[in-house]
Coordinates of C-alpha atoms in Angstrom, one line a residue:
M860 CA 43.4 181.0 121.0
A861 CA 43.8 181.6 124.5
N862 CA 39.9 180.7 124.7
K863 CA 40.5 177.6 123.6
T864 CA 39.9 174.4 125.9
A865 CA 42.5 171.9 126.9
A866 CA 40.3 169.3 124.2
E867 CA 40.7 171.8 121.5
K868 CA 44.3 172.1 122.1
L869 CA 45.0 168.3 122.3
A870 CA 43.3 168.1 119.2
T871 CA 45.4 170.3 117.5
I872 CA 48.3 168.6 118.3
Q873 CA 46.7 165.1 117.6
Q874 CA 45.9 166.2 114.3
G875 CA 49.1 168.0 113.5
Y876 CA 51.5 164.9 114.1
T877 CA 49.3 162.2 112.4
L878 CA 52.0 161.3 110.0
Q879 CA 51.5 158.6 107.1
G880 CA 55.3 157.5 106.6
A881 CA 58.2 156.1 108.8
T882 CA 58.9 158.7 111.8
I883 CA 61.1 159.4 114.8
E884 CA 59.0 159.5 118.0
L885 CA 59.9 162.0 120.3
G886 CA 57.4 162.4 123.2
A887 CA 53.9 162.8 124.5
A888 CA 52.7 166.4 124.1
I889 CA 52.0 168.3 127.7
V890 CA 48.8 170.7 127.8
D891 CA 47.8 172.7 130.4
G892 CA 50.2 170.8 132.5
E893 CA 49.2 167.4 132.2
V894 CA 51.1 164.9 129.8
H895 CA 49.1 163.4 127.2
K896 CA 50.2 159.9 125.7
E897 CA 47.5 159.6 123.3
A898 CA 49.1 162.8 121.7
Q899 CA 52.4 161.6 120.3
V900 CA 54.9 164.1 118.6
R901 CA 57.0 163.0 116.0
L902 CA 59.4 164.1 113.5
P903 CA 58.9 162.2 109.8
L904 CA 61.8 160.1 109.1
A905 CA 62.0 161.6 105.4
M906 CA 61.8 165.1 106.4
M907 CA 65.0 165.0 108.5
N908 CA 67.1 166.0 105.6
R909 CA 65.3 169.5 106.0
H910 CA 67.7 169.8 108.8
G911 CA 66.9 171.3 112.6
L912 CA 68.2 173.0 115.7
V913 CA 68.2 171.2 119.3
A914 CA 68.5 174.0 121.5
G915 CA 68.5 174.9 125.6
A916 CA 70.6 176.1 128.3
T917 CA 73.0 173.8 130.1
G918 CA 71.8 170.9 131.8
T919 CA 68.6 170.9 130.0
G920 CA 68.5 167.5 128.5
K921 CA 69.9 168.2 124.9
T922 CA 72.5 165.2 125.0
V923 CA 69.9 162.8 125.9
T924 CA 67.6 164.2 122.9
L925 CA 70.6 163.4 120.6
H926 CA 71.1 160.1 122.5
M927 CA 67.2 158.8 122.0
M928 CA 67.2 160.4 118.1
A929 CA 70.6 158.9 117.3
E930 CA 68.9 155.1 118.7
Q931 CA 65.7 155.3 116.6
L932 CA 67.4 156.4 113.5
S933 CA 70.1 153.8 113.7
T934 CA 67.2 151.2 114.4
A935 CA 65.6 152.7 111.4
G936 CA 68.9 151.9 109.1
V937 CA 69.8 155.7 109.2
P938 CA 73.7 156.3 109.5
V939 CA 74.2 158.6 112.1
F940 CA 77.3 161.3 113.2
L941 CA 77.8 162.3 116.7
A942 CA 80.5 164.8 118.6
D943 CA 80.8 163.1 121.6
I944 CA 81.9 166.3 124.1
K945 CA 81.4 165.2 127.5
G946 CA 82.0 161.4 126.6
D947 CA 78.6 160.2 127.6
L948 CA 77.2 159.1 124.3
S949 CA 79.5 155.9 124.3
G950 CA 77.0 154.8 126.2
L951 CA 75.1 154.0 123.1
A952 CA 77.0 150.5 123.0
T953 CA 75.8 149.6 126.1
A954 CA 72.3 148.5 127.0
A955 CA 70.4 150.4 130.0
T956 CA 68.4 148.7 132.6
A957 CA 65.3 149.2 133.8
N958 CA 64.7 150.7 137.3
E959 CA 61.4 152.2 138.8
K960 CA 62.0 156.0 137.9
L961 CA 62.5 154.7 134.2
T962 CA 59.3 152.6 134.3
A963 CA 57.2 155.4 135.4
R964 CA 58.4 157.9 132.9
T965 CA 58.2 155.4 129.9
Q966 CA 54.4 154.0 131.1
S967 CA 53.5 157.9 131.3
L968 CA 54.5 158.7 127.7
G969 CA 53.1 155.3 126.3
Q970 CA 56.6 154.3 125.5
P971 CA 57.5 150.5 124.9
W972 CA 60.8 150.1 126.5
E973 CA 63.7 147.7 126.1
G974 CA 67.3 147.9 126.4
K975 CA 69.0 147.6 123.7
V976 CA 72.8 147.5 121.9
F977 CA 73.5 149.7 119.1
P978 CA 76.0 149.4 116.6
V979 CA 79.1 152.3 117.4
E980 CA 82.2 153.3 115.6
F981 CA 84.1 155.3 118.1
L982 CA 86.4 157.8 116.2
S983 CA 88.9 160.7 117.4
L984 CA 90.4 163.4 116.0
G985 CA 94.3 162.1 115.2
G986 CA 94.2 159.5 117.9
D987 CA 93.5 162.5 120.3
G988 CA 91.3 160.3 122.7
N989 CA 89.9 156.6 122.2
G990 CA 89.0 155.9 118.8
V991 CA 90.0 154.8 115.6
P992 CA 92.1 158.2 113.9
V993 CA 90.6 160.6 111.7
R994 CA 92.9 162.6 109.9
A995 CA 92.5 164.9 106.7
T996 CA 95.4 166.0 104.5
I997 CA 96.3 169.6 104.1
T998 CA 95.1 170.0 100.6
S999 CA 91.5 168.3 101.6
F1000 CA 91.5 170.2 104.4
G1001 CA 91.8 173.3 101.9
P1002 CA 92.6 177.2 102.8
I1003 CA 89.4 178.3 104.1
L1004 CA 89.2 175.7 106.7
L1005 CA 92.8 176.3 107.5
S1006 CA 93.1 179.7 107.6
R1007 CA 89.8 179.4 110.3
I1008 CA 91.9 177.5 112.4
M1009 CA 95.2 179.7 112.2
E1010 CA 92.7 182.9 112.7
L1011 CA 93.9 184.7 109.8
N1012 CA 92.2 188.1 108.5
D1013 CA 90.6 188.3 105.1
T1014 CA 93.8 189.4 103.3
Q1015 CA 95.6 186.3 104.9
E1016 CA 93.3 184.3 104.0
S1017 CA 93.3 185.0 100.5
S1018 CA 96.8 184.8 100.3
L1019 CA 96.5 181.5 101.9
Q1020 CA 94.5 180.5 99.2
L1021 CA 96.8 181.6 96.3
I1022 CA 99.6 179.3 98.3
F1023 CA 97.3 176.6 97.8
H1024 CA 96.7 177.5 94.1
F1025 CA 100.2 177.3 93.2
A1026 CA 101.0 174.1 95.0
D1027 CA 98.0 172.9 93.2
K1028 CA 99.2 173.6 90.0
Q1029 CA 103.4 172.8 90.7
N1030 CA 101.9 169.1 91.8
L1031 CA 103.3 169.6 95.1
E1032 CA 101.0 167.8 97.7
L1033 CA 100.3 169.1 100.5
I1034 CA 99.7 166.0 103.2
D1035 CA 100.8 167.5 106.3
L1036 CA 101.6 170.8 107.7
K1037 CA 105.3 170.3 107.2
D1038 CA 104.5 170.3 103.5
L1039 CA 102.8 173.6 103.5
R1040 CA 105.5 175.0 105.7
A1041 CA 108.1 174.1 103.0
V1042 CA 106.0 175.6 100.4
I1043 CA 105.8 179.0 102.1
Q1044 CA 109.5 178.7 102.8
F1045 CA 109.9 177.9 99.2
L1046 CA 108.0 181.4 98.0
T1047 CA 109.8 183.4 100.7
S1048 CA 113.2 182.3 99.4
D1049 CA 115.4 183.3 96.9
E1050 CA 114.9 180.4 94.6
G1051 CA 110.9 181.0 94.8
K1052 CA 111.2 184.7 94.1
A1053 CA 110.2 184.8 90.7
E1054 CA 107.4 182.4 91.7
L1055 CA 106.3 184.8 94.5
E1056 CA 106.1 188.1 91.9
D1057 CA 103.8 185.5 89.5
L1058 CA 101.4 185.0 92.2
G1059 CA 100.7 188.8 91.9
G1060 CA 98.5 189.5 95.4
L1061 CA 100.9 187.6 97.8
S1062 CA 103.4 189.6 99.3
K1063 CA 106.6 188.4 100.9
A1064 CA 105.6 189.9 104.1
T1065 CA 101.7 188.3 104.2
A1066 CA 103.6 185.0 103.5
G1067 CA 105.7 185.6 106.4
V1068 CA 102.8 186.1 108.9
I1069 CA 101.1 182.6 107.7
L1070 CA 104.3 180.7 108.2
R1071 CA 104.8 182.5 111.8
E1072 CA 101.0 181.2 112.1
L1073 CA 101.5 177.9 111.0
V1074 CA 104.7 177.3 113.2
N1075 CA 102.1 178.3 116.2
L1076 CA 100.1 175.2 115.0
E1077 CA 103.2 173.0 115.1
A1078 CA 103.8 174.1 118.6
Q1079 CA 100.4 173.6 119.6
G1080 CA 100.5 169.9 118.6
M1081 CA 98.2 170.2 116.0
E1082 CA 100.0 168.4 113.4
K1083 CA 99.0 165.2 114.3
F1084 CA 95.4 166.3 113.4
F1085 CA 96.7 166.4 109.5
G1086 CA 98.2 163.7 107.2
E1087 CA 97.6 160.1 105.7
P1088 CA 95.7 157.6 105.5
E1089 CA 92.8 160.9 105.1
F1090 CA 89.7 159.4 106.4
D1091 CA 87.3 159.0 104.0
T1092 CA 84.1 160.3 105.0
A1093 CA 82.1 157.6 102.8
E1094 CA 82.8 155.2 106.2
L1095 CA 80.2 157.2 107.8
L1096 CA 77.7 156.2 105.7
R1097 CA 78.1 152.7 106.9
T1098 CA 75.3 150.1 108.2
A1099 CA 75.8 146.8 110.7
P1100 CA 75.3 143.3 109.1
D1101 CA 71.5 143.5 110.4
G1102 CA 70.6 146.7 108.6
R1103 CA 70.9 149.0 111.5
G1104 CA 72.5 152.7 111.1
V1105 CA 76.2 152.7 111.9
I1106 CA 76.4 155.5 114.9
S1107 CA 79.8 157.2 114.6
C1108 CA 80.8 158.8 117.6
L1109 CA 83.6 161.3 117.2
E1110 CA 85.1 161.8 120.7
L1111 CA 86.6 165.4 121.6
P1112 CA 88.1 165.0 125.1
T1113 CA 90.4 168.4 125.2
L1114 CA 87.7 170.7 123.3
Q1115 CA 88.0 173.0 125.8
T1116 CA 91.7 173.7 124.5
K1117 CA 91.4 173.5 120.9
P1118 CA 88.0 174.4 120.1
M1119 CA 88.2 176.3 116.7
L1120 CA 90.1 173.2 115.6
F1121 CA 87.3 170.8 116.2
S1122 CA 84.4 172.6 115.1
T1123 CA 86.7 173.4 111.7
F1124 CA 87.0 169.4 111.4
L1125 CA 83.6 168.8 111.8
M1126 CA 83.0 171.3 108.9
W1127 CA 85.7 169.6 107.0
L1128 CA 83.7 166.1 107.4
L1129 CA 80.4 167.6 106.2
A1130 CA 82.1 169.2 103.4
D1131 CA 83.5 166.2 101.9
L1132 CA 80.4 164.5 102.1
F1133 CA 79.0 167.4 99.9
E1134 CA 81.8 167.0 97.4
D1135 CA 81.7 163.3 97.1
L1136 CA 77.6 162.4 97.3
P1137 CA 75.5 162.5 94.1
E1138 CA 72.4 164.1 93.8
A1139 CA 69.7 162.1 95.9
G1140 CA 66.4 164.3 95.5
D1141 CA 63.6 163.5 98.0
L1142 CA 64.0 160.1 99.8
D1143 CA 62.3 158.1 102.3
K1144 CA 64.9 158.3 104.6
P1145 CA 68.1 160.1 104.5
K1146 CA 71.8 158.9 103.7
L1147 CA 73.3 160.3 107.1
V1148 CA 72.2 162.3 109.7
F1149 CA 74.8 164.5 111.1
F1150 CA 74.8 166.4 114.7
L1151 CA 76.6 169.2 115.3
D1152 CA 77.3 170.1 118.9
E1153 CA 78.7 173.4 120.5
A1154 CA 77.5 174.8 117.2
H1155 CA 78.2 178.4 118.1
L1156 CA 82.0 177.2 117.9
L1157 CA 81.4 177.4 114.4
F1158 CA 80.3 180.6 113.9
N1159 CA 82.4 183.0 116.6
G1160 CA 84.5 185.1 114.4
A1161 CA 84.1 183.3 111.5
S1162 CA 85.0 185.2 108.3
K1163 CA 82.7 186.1 105.7
A1164 CA 83.8 183.4 103.1
F1165 CA 83.8 180.8 106.1
L1166 CA 80.0 182.0 107.1
D1167 CA 79.1 181.6 103.1
A1168 CA 80.5 178.3 102.6
I1169 CA 78.4 176.8 105.7
T1170 CA 75.5 178.6 104.2
T1171 CA 75.8 177.1 100.7
T1172 CA 76.6 173.6 102.1
V1173 CA 73.1 173.7 104.8
R1174 CA 71.5 174.7 101.7
L1175 CA 72.4 172.2 99.2
I1176 CA 73.8 169.1 101.1
R1177 CA 69.6 168.4 101.8
S1178 CA 69.4 167.3 98.4
K1179 CA 72.6 164.6 98.7
G1180 CA 70.2 162.8 101.5
V1181 CA 71.9 164.5 104.2
G1182 CA 70.4 166.0 107.3
I1183 CA 72.2 168.5 109.8
F1184 CA 71.3 169.3 113.1
F1185 CA 72.9 172.1 114.9
V1186 CA 73.1 172.0 118.8
T1187 CA 73.6 174.8 120.7
Q1188 CA 72.4 176.8 123.6
T1189 CA 70.1 179.5 121.9
P1190 CA 69.0 180.2 118.0
K1191 CA 70.9 183.2 118.3
D1192 CA 74.5 181.0 118.2
V1193 CA 73.3 180.5 114.7
P1194 CA 73.2 183.1 111.9
S1195 CA 69.9 183.8 110.6
D1196 CA 71.1 182.7 107.1
V1197 CA 71.5 179.1 108.5
L1198 CA 68.6 179.8 111.1
G1199 CA 66.3 180.0 108.0
Q1200 CA 67.1 176.5 106.6
L1201 CA 66.6 174.4 109.6
A1202 CA 63.0 173.3 109.7
N1203 CA 62.8 171.2 112.7
R1204 CA 63.0 173.0 116.0
I1205 CA 63.8 171.3 119.6
Q1206 CA 64.1 173.9 121.8
H1207 CA 64.5 173.0 125.6
A1208 CA 64.6 175.4 128.8
L1209 CA 65.9 178.7 128.3
R1210 CA 67.2 180.8 131.3
A1211 CA 66.2 184.5 131.5
F1212 CA 68.2 185.6 134.7
T1213 CA 70.4 188.9 132.5
P1214 CA 69.1 191.2 130.3
E1215 CA 70.9 189.4 127.7
D1216 CA 69.2 186.3 128.6
A1217 CA 65.6 188.3 128.3
K1218 CA 66.4 189.6 125.2
A1219 CA 67.6 186.0 123.6
L1220 CA 64.4 184.3 124.8
K1221 CA 62.1 186.8 123.1
A1222 CA 64.3 186.5 120.0
T1223 CA 63.6 182.4 120.5
V1224 CA 60.1 183.2 120.8
S1225 CA 59.6 185.2 117.9
T1226 CA 61.1 182.1 115.8
F1227 CA 58.4 179.9 116.4
P1228 CA 54.8 179.8 114.9
V1229 CA 51.9 181.4 116.6
S1230 CA 51.0 178.6 118.9
D1231 CA 48.4 177.9 122.2
Y1232 CA 51.4 178.4 124.5
D1233 CA 52.7 181.2 126.1
L1234 CA 56.0 180.4 124.9
E1235 CA 58.1 183.1 127.1
E1236 CA 56.7 181.3 130.1
T1237 CA 56.5 177.9 128.9
L1238 CA 60.0 178.3 127.6
T1239 CA 61.1 179.1 131.2
S1240 CA 59.3 176.8 132.8
A1241 CA 60.0 173.5 131.0
G1242 CA 61.7 170.7 133.1
I1243 CA 64.8 168.6 132.4
G1244 CA 63.9 166.2 129.5
E1245 CA 61.0 168.7 127.9
A1246 CA 61.4 170.7 125.1
V1247 CA 58.9 173.1 122.8
I1248 CA 58.6 171.1 119.4
T1249 CA 57.8 172.2 115.8
V1250 CA 58.6 170.0 112.6
M1251 CA 58.1 169.8 109.2
N1252 CA 55.7 167.4 107.9
E1253 CA 55.1 165.4 105.0
K1254 CA 53.6 168.3 103.1
G1255 CA 56.4 170.8 103.9
A1256 CA 54.2 172.9 106.3
P1257 CA 55.1 173.2 110.1
T1258 CA 53.4 171.4 112.4
P1259 CA 51.8 172.3 115.6
V1260 CA 54.2 174.0 118.6
A1261 CA 54.1 171.1 121.2
L1262 CA 55.6 171.4 124.7
T1263 CA 56.7 167.6 124.9
R1264 CA 57.8 165.3 127.5
L1265 CA 61.0 163.5 125.6
R1266 CA 61.3 159.6 125.3
A1267 CA 64.1 157.8 127.4
P1268 CA 67.1 156.0 125.5
E1269 CA 67.5 152.5 125.4
S1270 CA 70.8 152.6 126.0
V1271 CA 73.1 153.8 128.7
M1272 CA 72.6 157.9 129.2
G1273 CA 76.4 158.3 130.3
P1274 CA 79.9 156.8 129.7
S1275 CA 80.4 152.9 128.3
T1276 CA 83.1 151.4 130.5
D1277 CA 86.8 151.7 129.2
E1278 CA 87.0 148.2 128.5
L1279 CA 84.6 148.0 126.0
I1280 CA 85.2 151.0 124.1
R1281 CA 89.2 149.6 123.9
S1282 CA 87.3 146.4 122.7
S1283 CA 85.2 147.6 120.4
I1284 CA 88.0 150.2 118.9
A1285 CA 90.3 146.8 118.4
A1286 CA 87.6 145.3 116.6
S1287 CA 86.9 147.8 114.0
P1288 CA 87.1 147.5 110.7
L1289 CA 88.5 150.8 110.3
L1290 CA 91.5 150.5 112.6
G1291 CA 94.0 148.4 110.2
K1292 CA 92.5 151.1 107.3
Y1293 CA 93.6 154.2 109.6
G1294 CA 95.1 153.5 112.6
T1295 CA 99.1 153.9 111.3
A1296 CA 100.2 157.2 110.2
V1297 CA 101.9 156.9 107.0
D1298 CA 104.5 159.9 105.6
N1299 CA 104.3 159.4 101.7
V1300 CA 106.4 161.7 99.5
S1301 CA 104.7 164.9 99.2
A1302 CA 105.7 168.4 98.7
Y1303 CA 108.3 168.6 101.7
E1304 CA 110.2 166.1 99.9
K1305 CA 109.9 167.3 96.5
L1306 CA 111.0 170.9 97.9
K1307 CA 114.0 169.7 99.9
G1308 CA 114.9 167.4 96.9
Q1309 CA 115.2 170.7 94.5
G1310 CA 116.9 172.6 97.2
A1311 CA 119.9 169.9 97.4
A1312 CA 121.4 172.2 94.4
P1313 CA 125.0 173.0 95.1
T1314 CA 124.1 176.7 96.7
G1315 CA 124.8 175.5 100.0
E1316 CA 121.5 176.5 101.7
A1317 CA 120.1 173.5 100.7
A1318 CA 117.8 171.6 103.8
P1319 CA 119.6 168.7 104.9
G1320 CA 117.3 166.3 103.3
Q1321 CA 117.7 164.1 100.1
P1322 CA 115.8 163.7 97.0
P1323 CA 113.4 161.2 96.8
V1324 CA 115.2 157.6 96.5
P1325 CA 114.4 155.7 93.4
G1326 CA 111.3 153.5 93.8
S1327 CA 109.6 156.2 95.8
A1328 CA 107.3 157.1 92.5
D1329 CA 106.7 153.3 92.3
Q1330 CA 105.6 153.1 95.6
N1331 CA 103.3 156.3 95.6
T1332 CA 101.7 154.6 92.5
V1333 CA 100.9 151.6 94.3
D1334 CA 99.4 153.7 97.0
Q1335 CA 97.2 155.6 94.2
N1336 CA 96.1 152.3 93.0
A1337 CA 95.1 151.0 96.4
V1338 CA 93.3 154.4 97.1
D1339 CA 91.3 153.9 93.5
A1340 CA 90.7 150.5 94.6
D1341 CA 89.2 151.5 97.8
A1342 CA 87.2 154.3 96.0
R1343 CA 85.5 151.9 93.8
R1344 CA 84.4 150.0 97.0
I1345 CA 82.9 153.0 98.4
E1346 CA 81.2 153.9 95.4
E1347 CA 79.8 150.6 94.6
E1348 CA 79.2 148.9 97.8
I1349 CA 78.4 152.5 100.1
L1350 CA 77.2 154.8 97.8
G1351 CA 75.3 152.2 95.6
R1352 CA 76.4 153.9 92.5
P1353 CA 78.5 152.3 89.3
S1354 CA 82.2 153.5 89.7
S1355 CA 83.9 155.0 86.9
R1356 CA 87.4 154.6 88.1
P1357 CA 89.7 152.5 86.0
A1358 CA 91.3 148.9 87.3
S1359 CA 94.6 151.1 87.6
Q1360 CA 95.2 154.9 87.8
P1361 CA 99.1 155.1 87.6
L1362 CA 100.1 158.6 88.8
P1363 CA 102.6 160.8 86.7
E1364 CA 106.1 160.3 87.3
M1365 CA 107.0 162.1 91.2
P1366 CA 110.8 163.1 90.6
A1367 CA 111.1 166.7 90.7
P1368 CA 112.2 168.8 87.9
P1369 CA 115.7 169.9 87.8
A1370 CA 115.2 173.6 87.3
P1371 CA 114.0 175.1 90.8
A1372 CA 111.3 177.1 88.5
P1373 CA 108.7 174.6 87.2
Q1374 CA 107.2 175.2 84.0
Q1375 CA 104.5 178.3 84.2
D1376 CA 101.8 176.3 81.9
G1377 CA 102.6 172.7 82.3
G1378 CA 104.1 170.7 79.4
G1379 CA 103.3 167.4 77.1
M1380 CA 99.9 167.2 75.2
F1381 CA 97.9 168.9 77.9
G1382 CA 100.0 172.0 78.2
D1383 CA 99.9 172.3 74.3
I1384 CA 96.1 172.3 74.2
A1385 CA 95.8 174.4 77.6
G1386 CA 98.3 176.8 75.5
T1387 CA 96.0 177.0 72.2
L1388 CA 93.1 177.3 73.8
G1389 CA 93.9 179.6 76.6
G1390 CA 95.8 182.0 74.1
A1391 CA 92.3 182.1 72.3
L1392 CA 89.9 182.3 75.4
G1393 CA 92.0 183.9 78.1
G1394 CA 94.3 183.2 81.0
G1395 CA 91.5 181.6 83.2
L1396 CA 90.1 179.3 80.6
K1397 CA 93.9 178.2 80.1
S1398 CA 94.1 177.2 83.8
M1399 CA 90.6 175.8 83.5
V1400 CA 91.6 173.5 80.6
R1401 CA 94.9 172.7 81.9
S1402 CA 93.2 171.4 85.1
L1403 CA 90.3 169.2 83.2
G1404 CA 93.2 167.7 81.2
T1405 CA 95.3 166.0 84.0
Q1406 CA 94.7 163.9 86.9
I1407 CA 96.7 166.4 89.4
G1408 CA 94.9 169.4 87.9
R1409 CA 91.5 168.1 89.0
E1410 CA 92.7 168.9 92.7
L1411 CA 92.3 173.0 91.5
L1412 CA 88.5 172.0 91.1
R1413 CA 88.0 172.6 94.8
G1414 CA 84.7 172.9 96.7
V1415 CA 82.6 175.5 98.5
F1416 CA 85.3 175.5 101.3
G1417 CA 87.9 175.1 98.8
T1418 CA 88.2 171.5 99.7
S1419 CA 89.6 168.9 97.6
S1420 CA 90.2 165.0 98.0
R1421 CA 93.1 162.9 96.8
R1422 CA 90.6 160.5 96.5
R1423 CA 88.4 162.3 94.3
R1424 CA 91.0 162.6 91.5

């Protein structure tokens, strides 16, 4: 291959990237130092749910690559999710202006260029930054992801799962941090001693450690990220009235102070989508492309349960029409089990200043197919806005490796003005739905009500006032109505939800220790079948028999959603 002429190398690339279906145009190939606009490098739109990796050293152009790809996906009618680490991606909402340098670049690539504005939805975690607030309930977030934020060890993580199981079983809704704190305080109190013993593997000492870590989260101001209204991840699947995909841009202005929280929240969004979306099989274009920036934050110090859950999600979400692109500095940042599932590779330049850098370079080269390039030299000498690319073609085979000069975005490569961002947020249809936090009756209020017995040690709260249950029913009906809209209008499937679905009555039972096996008809069924088939199936039958019980059917991350009741 080293003896190939430039014409032969060029012909290999042209043949490898001649594709039949819709594509994302990435740029023009560079062969022997010369850009060839007749050799366009592209990525099949139908293969973007095979996932991908965008890697490269700081300052090599990864963010601009995401920007350019997001524009073309939106134009093709594909919704996009982006984590805006530096604030630069808000420029998607502002048309770029041509200049001499830009024109020279686009002409050399054979790129027809026109300044454009794209439909952008600005989001922010818990209102921390500019955007519609994105919140999750504690029960939806689940014990595995929460353990990641709290930096619990494996034993403590298992114990937290038992606490979630207890709350699910006893209809104690975990909406925000104070709800989880109230449940743990109850289990470690004299009133909850019997319940704690029934949980088996949960010791009072471990529960105390978890409680202290929870208090630390509150002290760091993280309570604003958890609560209601919970963000419905189906909102990420929207298209604009003109048919273009909406680009959901999540601002992360304080990433450096809360990296674990932000990376884990991004994984919650994916996990929630995974649980909500139906199987789709092979599609002409994905339902959503999700860019996970600063991907190394996901994996640093992660528990085995967390890594297994990521691997499972990445492997299976493809069949639901979602593509994930991990964005990081080197492929070494991504575990091999995940890296092996990333079929599309866009590798910007790497540095080799240290022995560790040199080792990372060799490891990166080894992950590429055999090519006509000296990849060690190419990857250390590639310029800004250039990348080594190989993707999956329409037949499922890797395309030839091609050093590529990447296309220029058509919107501003930098932030939009604050005024434009504020006006876009004010006009968002999501602001009225998610803009104001609410605090419904949940575990905290219920346990405070139980604790108001004449023991003298009760917390100062009062039992739920009359009408609280009715109010919660109204809220649930609104949630169900919204769920029907999402299923029918966004997910494109018939809704199985009834016109109304009132919740069971809310008042807490008078005794501090709730019934072990549930009550009523479903409790009897669970008791009968459970006695014959074993305790695990007994719990399963009870779970399948009640609306609240469905919360026990958690996903791969232990996630659950009130919307899926």
